[in-house]
Coordinates of N, CA and C in Angstrom, one line a residue:
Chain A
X1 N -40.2 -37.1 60.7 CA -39.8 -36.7 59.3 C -40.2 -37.8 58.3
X2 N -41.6 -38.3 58.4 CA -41.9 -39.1 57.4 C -41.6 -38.9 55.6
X3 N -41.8 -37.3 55.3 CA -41.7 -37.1 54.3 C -43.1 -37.3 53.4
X4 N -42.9 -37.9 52.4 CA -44.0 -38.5 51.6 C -43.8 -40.1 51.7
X5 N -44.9 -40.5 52.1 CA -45.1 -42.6 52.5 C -45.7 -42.8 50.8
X6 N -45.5 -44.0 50.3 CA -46.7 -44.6 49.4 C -46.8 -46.6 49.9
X7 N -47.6 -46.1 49.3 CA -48.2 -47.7 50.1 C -49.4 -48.2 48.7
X8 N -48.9 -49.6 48.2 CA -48.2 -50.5 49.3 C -46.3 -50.6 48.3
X9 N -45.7 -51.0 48.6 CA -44.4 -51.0 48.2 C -43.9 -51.7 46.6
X10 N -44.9 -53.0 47.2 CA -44.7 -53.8 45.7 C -46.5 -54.3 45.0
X11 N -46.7 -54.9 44.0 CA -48.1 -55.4 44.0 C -47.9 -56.3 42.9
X12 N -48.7 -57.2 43.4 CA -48.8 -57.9 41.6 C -50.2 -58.1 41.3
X13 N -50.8 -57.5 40.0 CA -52.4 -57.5 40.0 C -52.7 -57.8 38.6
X14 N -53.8 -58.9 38.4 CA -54.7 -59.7 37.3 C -54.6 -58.7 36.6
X15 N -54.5 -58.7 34.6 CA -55.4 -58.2 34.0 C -57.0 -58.1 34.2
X16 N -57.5 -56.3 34.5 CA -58.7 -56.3 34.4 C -59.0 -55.8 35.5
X17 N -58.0 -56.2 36.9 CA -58.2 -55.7 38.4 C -58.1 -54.4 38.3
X18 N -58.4 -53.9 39.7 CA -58.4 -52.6 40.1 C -57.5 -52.2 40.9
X19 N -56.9 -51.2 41.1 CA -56.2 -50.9 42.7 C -56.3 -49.4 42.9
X20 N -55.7 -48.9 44.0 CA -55.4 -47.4 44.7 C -54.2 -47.7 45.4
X21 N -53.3 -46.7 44.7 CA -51.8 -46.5 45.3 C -51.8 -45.3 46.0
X22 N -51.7 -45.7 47.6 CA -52.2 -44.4 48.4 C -50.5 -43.7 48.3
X23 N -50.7 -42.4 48.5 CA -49.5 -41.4 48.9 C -50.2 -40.2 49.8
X24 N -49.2 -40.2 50.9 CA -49.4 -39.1 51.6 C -48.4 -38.3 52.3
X25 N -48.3 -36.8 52.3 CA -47.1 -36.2 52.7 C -47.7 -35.2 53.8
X26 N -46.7 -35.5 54.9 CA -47.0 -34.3 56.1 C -46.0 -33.1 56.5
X27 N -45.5 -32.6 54.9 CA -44.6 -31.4 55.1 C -45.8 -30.4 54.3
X28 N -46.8 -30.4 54.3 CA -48.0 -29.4 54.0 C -48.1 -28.8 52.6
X29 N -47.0 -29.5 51.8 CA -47.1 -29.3 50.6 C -48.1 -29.1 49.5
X30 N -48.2 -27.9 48.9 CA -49.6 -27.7 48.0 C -49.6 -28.7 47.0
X31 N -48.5 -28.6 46.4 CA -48.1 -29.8 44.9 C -48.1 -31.1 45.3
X32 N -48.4 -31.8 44.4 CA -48.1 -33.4 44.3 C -48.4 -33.8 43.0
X33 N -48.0 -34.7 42.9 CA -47.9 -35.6 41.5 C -47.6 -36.8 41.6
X34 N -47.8 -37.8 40.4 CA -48.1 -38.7 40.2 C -46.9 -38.9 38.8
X35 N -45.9 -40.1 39.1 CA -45.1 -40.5 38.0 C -45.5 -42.0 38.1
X36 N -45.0 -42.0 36.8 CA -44.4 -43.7 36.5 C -43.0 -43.7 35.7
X37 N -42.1 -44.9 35.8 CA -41.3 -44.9 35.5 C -41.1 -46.1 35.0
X38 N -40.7 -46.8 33.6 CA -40.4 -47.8 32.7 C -38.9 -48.0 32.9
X39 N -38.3 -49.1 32.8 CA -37.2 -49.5 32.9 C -36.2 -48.7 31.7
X40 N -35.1 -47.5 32.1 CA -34.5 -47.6 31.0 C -34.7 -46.0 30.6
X41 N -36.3 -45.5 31.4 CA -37.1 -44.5 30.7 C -37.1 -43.5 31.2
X42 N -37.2 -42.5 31.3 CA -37.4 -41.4 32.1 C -38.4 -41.0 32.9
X43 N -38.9 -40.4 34.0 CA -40.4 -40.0 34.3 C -41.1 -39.4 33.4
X44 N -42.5 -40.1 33.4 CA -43.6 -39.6 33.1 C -44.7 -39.1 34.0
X45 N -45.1 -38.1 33.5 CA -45.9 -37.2 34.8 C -47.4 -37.7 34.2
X46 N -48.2 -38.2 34.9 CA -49.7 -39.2 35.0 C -50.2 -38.1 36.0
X47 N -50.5 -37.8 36.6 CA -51.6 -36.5 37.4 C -50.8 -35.5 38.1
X48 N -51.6 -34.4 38.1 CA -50.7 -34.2 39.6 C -51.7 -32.2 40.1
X49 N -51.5 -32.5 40.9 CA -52.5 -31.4 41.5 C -51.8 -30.2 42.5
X50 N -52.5 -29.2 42.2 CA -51.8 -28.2 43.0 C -52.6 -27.3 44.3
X51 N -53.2 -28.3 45.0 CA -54.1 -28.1 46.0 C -54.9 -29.1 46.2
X52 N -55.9 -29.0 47.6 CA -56.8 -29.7 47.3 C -58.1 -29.3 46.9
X53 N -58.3 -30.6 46.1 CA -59.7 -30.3 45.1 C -59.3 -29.7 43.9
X54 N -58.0 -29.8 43.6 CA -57.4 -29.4 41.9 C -57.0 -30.6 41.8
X55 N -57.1 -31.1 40.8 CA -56.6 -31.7 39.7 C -56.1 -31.9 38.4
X56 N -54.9 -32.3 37.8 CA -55.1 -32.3 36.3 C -54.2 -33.2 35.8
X57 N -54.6 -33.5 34.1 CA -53.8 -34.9 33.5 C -52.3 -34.1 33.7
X58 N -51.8 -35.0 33.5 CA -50.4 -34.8 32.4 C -50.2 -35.7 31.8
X59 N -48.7 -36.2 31.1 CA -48.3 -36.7 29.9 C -49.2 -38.0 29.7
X60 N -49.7 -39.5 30.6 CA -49.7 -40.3 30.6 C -51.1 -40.8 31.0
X61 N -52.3 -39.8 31.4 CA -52.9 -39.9 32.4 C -54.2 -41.3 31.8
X62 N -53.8 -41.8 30.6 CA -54.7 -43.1 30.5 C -55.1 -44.0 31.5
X63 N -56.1 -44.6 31.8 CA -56.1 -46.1 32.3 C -56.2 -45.7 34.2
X64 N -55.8 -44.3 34.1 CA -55.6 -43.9 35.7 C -56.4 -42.7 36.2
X65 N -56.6 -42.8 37.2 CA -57.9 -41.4 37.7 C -57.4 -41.1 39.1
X66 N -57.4 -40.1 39.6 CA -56.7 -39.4 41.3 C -57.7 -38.3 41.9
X67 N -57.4 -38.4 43.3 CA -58.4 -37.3 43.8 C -57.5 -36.9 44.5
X68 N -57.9 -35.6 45.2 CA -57.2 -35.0 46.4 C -58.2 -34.4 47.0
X69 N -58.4 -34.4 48.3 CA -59.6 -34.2 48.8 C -59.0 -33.7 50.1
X70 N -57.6 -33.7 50.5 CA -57.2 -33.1 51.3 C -55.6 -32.6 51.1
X71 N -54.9 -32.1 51.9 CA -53.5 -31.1 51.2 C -52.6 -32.8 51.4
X72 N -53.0 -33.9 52.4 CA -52.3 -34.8 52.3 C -51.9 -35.8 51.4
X73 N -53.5 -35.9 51.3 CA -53.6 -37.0 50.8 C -53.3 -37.0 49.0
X74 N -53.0 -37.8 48.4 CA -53.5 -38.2 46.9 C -53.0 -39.2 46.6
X75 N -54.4 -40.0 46.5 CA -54.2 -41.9 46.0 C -54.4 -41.6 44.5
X76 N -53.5 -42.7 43.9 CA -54.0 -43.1 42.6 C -54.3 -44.2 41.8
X77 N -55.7 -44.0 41.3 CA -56.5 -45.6 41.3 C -56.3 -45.7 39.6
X78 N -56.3 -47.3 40.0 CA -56.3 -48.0 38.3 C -57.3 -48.7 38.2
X79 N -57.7 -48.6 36.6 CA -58.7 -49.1 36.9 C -59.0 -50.3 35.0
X80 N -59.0 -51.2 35.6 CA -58.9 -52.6 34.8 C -57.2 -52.0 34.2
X81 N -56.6 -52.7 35.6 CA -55.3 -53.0 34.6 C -54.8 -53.8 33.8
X82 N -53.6 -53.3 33.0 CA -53.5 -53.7 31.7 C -51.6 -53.9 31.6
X83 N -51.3 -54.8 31.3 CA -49.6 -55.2 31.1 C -49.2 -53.5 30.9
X84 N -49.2 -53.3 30.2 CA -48.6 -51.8 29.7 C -48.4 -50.9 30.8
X85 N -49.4 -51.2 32.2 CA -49.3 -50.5 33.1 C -47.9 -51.1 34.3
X86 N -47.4 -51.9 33.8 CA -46.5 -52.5 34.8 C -45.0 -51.4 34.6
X87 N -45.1 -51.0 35.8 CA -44.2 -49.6 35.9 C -44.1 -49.9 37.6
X88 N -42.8 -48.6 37.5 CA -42.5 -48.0 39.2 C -43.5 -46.9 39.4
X89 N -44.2 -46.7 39.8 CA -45.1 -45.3 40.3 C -44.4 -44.4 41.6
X90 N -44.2 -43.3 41.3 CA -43.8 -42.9 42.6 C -44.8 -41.3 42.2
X91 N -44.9 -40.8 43.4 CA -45.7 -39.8 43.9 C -44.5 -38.8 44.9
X92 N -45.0 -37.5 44.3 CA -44.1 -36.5 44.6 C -44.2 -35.3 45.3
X93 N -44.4 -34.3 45.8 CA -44.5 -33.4 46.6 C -43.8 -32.1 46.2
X94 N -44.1 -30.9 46.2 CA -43.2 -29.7 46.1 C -44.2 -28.8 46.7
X95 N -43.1 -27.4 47.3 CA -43.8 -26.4 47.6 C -42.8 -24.9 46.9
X96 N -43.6 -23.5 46.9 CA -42.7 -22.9 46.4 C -41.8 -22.1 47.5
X97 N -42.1 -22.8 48.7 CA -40.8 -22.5 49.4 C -39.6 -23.2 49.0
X98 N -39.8 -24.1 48.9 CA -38.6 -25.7 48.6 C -38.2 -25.1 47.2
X99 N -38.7 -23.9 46.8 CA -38.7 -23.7 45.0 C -38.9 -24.6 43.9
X100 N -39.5 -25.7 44.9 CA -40.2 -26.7 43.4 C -39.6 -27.9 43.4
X101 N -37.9 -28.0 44.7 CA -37.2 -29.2 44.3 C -38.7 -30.2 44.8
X102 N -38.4 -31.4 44.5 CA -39.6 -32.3 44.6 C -39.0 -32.9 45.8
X103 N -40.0 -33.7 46.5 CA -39.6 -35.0 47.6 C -40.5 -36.5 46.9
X104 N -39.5 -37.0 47.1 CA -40.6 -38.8 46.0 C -40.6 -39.2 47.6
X105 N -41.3 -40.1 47.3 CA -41.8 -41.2 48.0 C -41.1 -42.6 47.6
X106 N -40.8 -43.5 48.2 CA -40.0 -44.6 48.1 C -40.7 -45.4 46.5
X107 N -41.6 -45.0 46.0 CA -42.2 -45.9 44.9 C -42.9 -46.7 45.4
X108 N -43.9 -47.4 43.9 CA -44.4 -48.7 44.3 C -44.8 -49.7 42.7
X109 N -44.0 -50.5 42.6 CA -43.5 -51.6 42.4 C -44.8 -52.6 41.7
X110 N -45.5 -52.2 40.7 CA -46.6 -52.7 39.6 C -46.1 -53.5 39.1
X111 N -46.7 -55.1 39.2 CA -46.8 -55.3 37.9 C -48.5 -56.1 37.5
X112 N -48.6 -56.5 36.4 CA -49.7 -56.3 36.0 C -49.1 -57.4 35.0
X113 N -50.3 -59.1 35.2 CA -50.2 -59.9 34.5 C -51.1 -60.8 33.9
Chain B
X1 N -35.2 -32.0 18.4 CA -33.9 -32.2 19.6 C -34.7 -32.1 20.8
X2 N -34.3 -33.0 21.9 CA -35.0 -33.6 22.8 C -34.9 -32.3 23.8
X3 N -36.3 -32.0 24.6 CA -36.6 -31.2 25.6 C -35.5 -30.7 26.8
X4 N -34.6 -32.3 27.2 CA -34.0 -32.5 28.6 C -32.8 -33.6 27.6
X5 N -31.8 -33.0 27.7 CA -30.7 -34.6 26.8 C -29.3 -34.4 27.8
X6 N -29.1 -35.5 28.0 CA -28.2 -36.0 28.9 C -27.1 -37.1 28.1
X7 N -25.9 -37.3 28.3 CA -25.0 -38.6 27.6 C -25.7 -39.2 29.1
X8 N -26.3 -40.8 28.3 CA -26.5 -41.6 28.9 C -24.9 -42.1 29.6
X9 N -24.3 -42.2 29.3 CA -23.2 -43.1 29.7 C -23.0 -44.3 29.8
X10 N -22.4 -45.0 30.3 CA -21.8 -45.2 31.9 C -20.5 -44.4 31.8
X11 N -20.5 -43.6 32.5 CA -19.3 -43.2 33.0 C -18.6 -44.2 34.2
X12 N -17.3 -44.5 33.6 CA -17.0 -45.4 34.6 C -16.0 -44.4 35.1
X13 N -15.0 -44.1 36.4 CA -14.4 -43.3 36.9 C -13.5 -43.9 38.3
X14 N -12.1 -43.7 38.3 CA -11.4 -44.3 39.5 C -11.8 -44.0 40.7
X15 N -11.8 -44.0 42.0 CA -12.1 -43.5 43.2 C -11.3 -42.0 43.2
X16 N -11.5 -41.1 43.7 CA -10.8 -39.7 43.7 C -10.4 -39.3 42.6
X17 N -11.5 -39.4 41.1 CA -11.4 -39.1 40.0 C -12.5 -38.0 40.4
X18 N -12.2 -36.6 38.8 CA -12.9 -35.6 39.1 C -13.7 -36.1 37.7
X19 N -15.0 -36.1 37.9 CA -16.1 -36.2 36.6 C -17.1 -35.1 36.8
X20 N -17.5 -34.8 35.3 CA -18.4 -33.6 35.1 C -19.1 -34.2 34.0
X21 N -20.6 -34.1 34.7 CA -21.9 -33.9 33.4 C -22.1 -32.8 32.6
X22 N -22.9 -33.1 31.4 CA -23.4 -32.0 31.1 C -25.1 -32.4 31.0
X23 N -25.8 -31.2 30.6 CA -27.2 -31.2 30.5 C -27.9 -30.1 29.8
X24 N -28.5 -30.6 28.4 CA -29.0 -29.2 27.8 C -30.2 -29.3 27.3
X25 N -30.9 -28.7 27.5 CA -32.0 -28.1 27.4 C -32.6 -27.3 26.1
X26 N -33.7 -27.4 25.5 CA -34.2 -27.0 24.4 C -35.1 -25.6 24.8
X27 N -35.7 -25.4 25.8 CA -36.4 -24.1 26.1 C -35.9 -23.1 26.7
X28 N -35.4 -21.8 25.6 CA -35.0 -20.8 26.5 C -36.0 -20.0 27.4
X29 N -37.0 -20.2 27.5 CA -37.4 -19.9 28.8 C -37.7 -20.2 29.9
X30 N -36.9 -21.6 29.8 CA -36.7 -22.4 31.7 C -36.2 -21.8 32.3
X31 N -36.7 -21.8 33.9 CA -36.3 -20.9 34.9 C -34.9 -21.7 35.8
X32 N -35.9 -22.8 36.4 CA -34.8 -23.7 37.2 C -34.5 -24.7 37.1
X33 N -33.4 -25.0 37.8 CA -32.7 -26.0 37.5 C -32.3 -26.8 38.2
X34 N -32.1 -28.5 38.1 CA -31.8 -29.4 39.6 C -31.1 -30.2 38.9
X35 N -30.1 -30.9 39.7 CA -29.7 -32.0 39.0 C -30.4 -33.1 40.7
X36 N -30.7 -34.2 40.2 CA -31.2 -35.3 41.1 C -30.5 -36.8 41.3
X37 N -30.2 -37.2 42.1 CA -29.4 -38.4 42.5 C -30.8 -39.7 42.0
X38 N -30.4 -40.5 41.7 CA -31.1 -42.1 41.4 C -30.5 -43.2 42.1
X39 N -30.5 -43.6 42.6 CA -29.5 -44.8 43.3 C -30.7 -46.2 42.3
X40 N -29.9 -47.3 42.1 CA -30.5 -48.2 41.4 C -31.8 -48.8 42.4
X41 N -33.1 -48.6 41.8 CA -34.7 -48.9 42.3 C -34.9 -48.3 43.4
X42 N -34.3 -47.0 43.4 CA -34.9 -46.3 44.1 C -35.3 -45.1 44.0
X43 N -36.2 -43.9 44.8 CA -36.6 -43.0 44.1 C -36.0 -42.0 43.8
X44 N -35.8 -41.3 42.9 CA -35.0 -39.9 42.7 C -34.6 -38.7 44.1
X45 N -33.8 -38.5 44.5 CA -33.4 -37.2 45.4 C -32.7 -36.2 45.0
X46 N -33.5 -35.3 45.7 CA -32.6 -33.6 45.1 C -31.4 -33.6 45.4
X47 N -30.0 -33.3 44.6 CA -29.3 -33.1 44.8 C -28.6 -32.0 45.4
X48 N -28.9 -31.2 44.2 CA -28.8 -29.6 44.5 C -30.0 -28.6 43.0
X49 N -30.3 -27.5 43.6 CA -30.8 -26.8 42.5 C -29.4 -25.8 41.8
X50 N -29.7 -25.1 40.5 CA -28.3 -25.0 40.2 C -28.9 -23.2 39.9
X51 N -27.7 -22.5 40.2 CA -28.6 -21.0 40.1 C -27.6 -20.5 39.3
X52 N -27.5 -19.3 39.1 CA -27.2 -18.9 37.9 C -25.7 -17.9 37.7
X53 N -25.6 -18.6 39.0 CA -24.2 -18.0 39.9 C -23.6 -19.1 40.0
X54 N -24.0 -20.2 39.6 CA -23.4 -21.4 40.2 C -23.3 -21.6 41.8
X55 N -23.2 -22.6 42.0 CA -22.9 -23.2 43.5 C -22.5 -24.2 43.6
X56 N -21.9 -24.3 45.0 CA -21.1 -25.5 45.4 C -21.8 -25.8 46.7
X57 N -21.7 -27.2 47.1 CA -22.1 -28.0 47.9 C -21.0 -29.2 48.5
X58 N -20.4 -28.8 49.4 CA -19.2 -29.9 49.1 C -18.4 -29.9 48.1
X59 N -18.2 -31.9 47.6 CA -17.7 -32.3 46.5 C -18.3 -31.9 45.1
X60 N -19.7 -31.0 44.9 CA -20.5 -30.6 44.1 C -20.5 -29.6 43.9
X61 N -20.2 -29.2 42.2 CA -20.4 -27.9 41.8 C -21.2 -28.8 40.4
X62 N -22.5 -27.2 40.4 CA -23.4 -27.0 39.6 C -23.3 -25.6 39.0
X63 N -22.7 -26.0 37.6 CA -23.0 -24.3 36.7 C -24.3 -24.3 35.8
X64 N -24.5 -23.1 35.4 CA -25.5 -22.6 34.5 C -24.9 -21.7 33.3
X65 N -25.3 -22.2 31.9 CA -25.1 -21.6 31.0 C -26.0 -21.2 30.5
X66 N -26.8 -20.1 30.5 CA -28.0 -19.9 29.9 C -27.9 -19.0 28.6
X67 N -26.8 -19.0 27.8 CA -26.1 -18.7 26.6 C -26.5 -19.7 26.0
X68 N -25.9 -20.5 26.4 CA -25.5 -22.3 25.5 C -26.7 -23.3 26.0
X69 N -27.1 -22.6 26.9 CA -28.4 -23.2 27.4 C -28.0 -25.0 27.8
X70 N -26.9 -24.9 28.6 CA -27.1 -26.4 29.3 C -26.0 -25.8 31.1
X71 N -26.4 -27.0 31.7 CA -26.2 -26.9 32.9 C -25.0 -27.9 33.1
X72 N -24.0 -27.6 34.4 CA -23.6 -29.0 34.5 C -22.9 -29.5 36.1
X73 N -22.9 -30.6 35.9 CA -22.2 -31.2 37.5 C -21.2 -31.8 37.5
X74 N -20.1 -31.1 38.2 CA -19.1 -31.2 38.5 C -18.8 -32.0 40.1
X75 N -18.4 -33.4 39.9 CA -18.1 -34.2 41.3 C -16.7 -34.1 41.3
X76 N -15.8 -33.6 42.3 CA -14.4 -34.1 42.7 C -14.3 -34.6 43.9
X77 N -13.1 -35.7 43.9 CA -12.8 -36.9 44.9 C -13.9 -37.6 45.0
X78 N -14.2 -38.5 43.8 CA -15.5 -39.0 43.9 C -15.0 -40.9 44.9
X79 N -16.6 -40.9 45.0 CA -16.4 -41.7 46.2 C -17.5 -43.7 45.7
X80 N -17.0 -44.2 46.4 CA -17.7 -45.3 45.9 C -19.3 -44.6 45.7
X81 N -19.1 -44.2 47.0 CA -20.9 -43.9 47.0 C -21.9 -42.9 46.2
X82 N -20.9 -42.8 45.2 CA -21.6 -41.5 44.3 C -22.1 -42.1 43.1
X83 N -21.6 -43.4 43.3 CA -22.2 -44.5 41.9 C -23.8 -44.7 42.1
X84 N -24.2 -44.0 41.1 CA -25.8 -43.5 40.5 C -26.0 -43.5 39.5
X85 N -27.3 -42.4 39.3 CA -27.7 -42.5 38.0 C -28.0 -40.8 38.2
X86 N -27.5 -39.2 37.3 CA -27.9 -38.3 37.8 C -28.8 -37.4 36.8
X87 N -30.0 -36.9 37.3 CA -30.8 -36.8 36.3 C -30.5 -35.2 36.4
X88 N -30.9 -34.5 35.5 CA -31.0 -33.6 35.3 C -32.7 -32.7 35.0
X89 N -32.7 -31.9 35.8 CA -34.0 -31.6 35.2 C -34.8 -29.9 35.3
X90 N -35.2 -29.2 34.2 CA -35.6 -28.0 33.9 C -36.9 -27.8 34.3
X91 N -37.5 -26.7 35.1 CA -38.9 -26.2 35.2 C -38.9 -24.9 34.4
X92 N -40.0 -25.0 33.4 CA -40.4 -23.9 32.5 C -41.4 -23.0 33.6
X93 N -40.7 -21.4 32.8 CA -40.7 -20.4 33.7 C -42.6 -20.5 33.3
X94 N -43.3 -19.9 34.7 CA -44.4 -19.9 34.8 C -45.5 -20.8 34.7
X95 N -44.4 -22.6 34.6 CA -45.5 -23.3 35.2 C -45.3 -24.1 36.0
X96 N -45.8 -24.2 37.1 CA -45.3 -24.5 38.5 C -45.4 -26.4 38.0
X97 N -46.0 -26.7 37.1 CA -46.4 -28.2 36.9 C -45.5 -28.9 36.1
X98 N -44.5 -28.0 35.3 CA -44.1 -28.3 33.9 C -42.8 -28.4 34.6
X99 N -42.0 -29.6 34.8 CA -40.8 -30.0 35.4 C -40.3 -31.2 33.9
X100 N -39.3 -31.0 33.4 CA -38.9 -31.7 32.6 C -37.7 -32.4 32.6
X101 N -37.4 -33.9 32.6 CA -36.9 -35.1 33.3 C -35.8 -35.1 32.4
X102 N -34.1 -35.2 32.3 CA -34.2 -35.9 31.6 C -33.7 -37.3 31.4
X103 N -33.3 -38.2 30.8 CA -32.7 -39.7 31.5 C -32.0 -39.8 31.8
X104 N -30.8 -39.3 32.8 CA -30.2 -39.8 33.4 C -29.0 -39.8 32.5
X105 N -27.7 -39.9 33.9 CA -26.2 -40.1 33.3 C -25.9 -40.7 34.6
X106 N -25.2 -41.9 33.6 CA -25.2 -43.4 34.7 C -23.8 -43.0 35.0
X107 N -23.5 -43.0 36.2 CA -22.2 -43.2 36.7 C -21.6 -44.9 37.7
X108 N -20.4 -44.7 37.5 CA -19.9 -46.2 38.1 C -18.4 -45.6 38.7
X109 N -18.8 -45.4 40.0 CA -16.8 -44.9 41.0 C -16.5 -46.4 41.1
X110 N -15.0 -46.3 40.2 CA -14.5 -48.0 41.2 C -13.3 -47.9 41.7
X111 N -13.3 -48.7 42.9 CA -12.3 -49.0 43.6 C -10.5 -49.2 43.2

């Protein structure tokens, strides 16, 4: 009963570096998505796809780019980060059997200095 | 007027006190509805979805007003462990993508 993993848990990365915050779920879920969350703030929805090989923005999708290339998988890469990016990321999962409730993934723990 | 609005709170509340949220929403044509648990730095969990009949879950009842257009959650004999944060949140009818958040109502059960 893994659920949805993301990896890696915590990070701390240079202005200007790169990374991939992998997420993957093995409850066969079509949906996933991609949040961030600011101290204080509510989720913001940054990608999120409804199959593989769909993609699309949502509210935040600057500075970040995602693939899904299989029903598991979807990493989401940054690219030259930036302070502003220092957030909780968590990645999410739904199916319309579940009727859409979501499953998160434990988060992962940005910051960017 | 905001999409998803919640009283931030803190709700502070005795042990085997009965507390109730509220949560309203700006789009009458949202379909469903969840309220979700936060435990502090951790990730969001479904609590329950709320239907239109209302439901109970245990210590949890979840109504629907889709008159007055807000939803709400009702905890009785609350327990240390129900000290969270509980979000509330609306998916607009016909898009499977469009789930809207809203910030939370902080709760504190004390001893």
């Amino acid at each position: 009963n893994a659920g949805v993993t993301q990896t890696p848990k915590f990070r701390i990365l240079k202005i200007g570096q790169s990374m991939t915050l992998q997420c993957a779920q093995d409850m066969n879920h079509n949906y996933m998505y991609w949040y961030r969350q600011d101290p204080g703030m509510g989720l913001k929805l940054i990608y999120y796809s409804v199959g593989a090989g769909i993609t699309d923005k949502g509210e935040v999708p600057n500075g970040y780019n995602v693939s899904r290339s299989t029903t598991e998988d979807f990493p989401l890469r940054l690219e030259l980060a930036a302070p502003s990016q220092t957030s909780v990321y968590f990645c999410a999962s739904s199916s319309r059997e579940a009727n859409y409730g979501y499953t998160f993934g434990s988060g992962t723990r940005l910051t960017v200095v | 007027r905001k999409e998803v609005e919640q009283d931030p709170g803190p709700f502070n509340v005795p042990e085997g006190a009965t507390v109730a949220f509220n949560c309203t929403y700006s789009n009458s044509a949202s379909q469903s509805f969840f309220w979700y648990r936060q435990d502090c730095r951790k990730e969001p969990k479904l609590l329950m979805s709320v239907y239109s009949s209302g439901n109970e879950d245990g210590r949890f009842t979840a109504q629907l007003n889709r008159a007055s257009q807000y939803i709400s959650l009702l905890i009785r004999d609350s327990k240390l462990s129900d000290s969270a944060t509980y979000l509330c949140v609306v998916k607009w009818a016909g898009n499977n993508r469009k789930l809207i958040w809203g910030l939370g109502t902080s709760l504190a059960v004390n001893p």
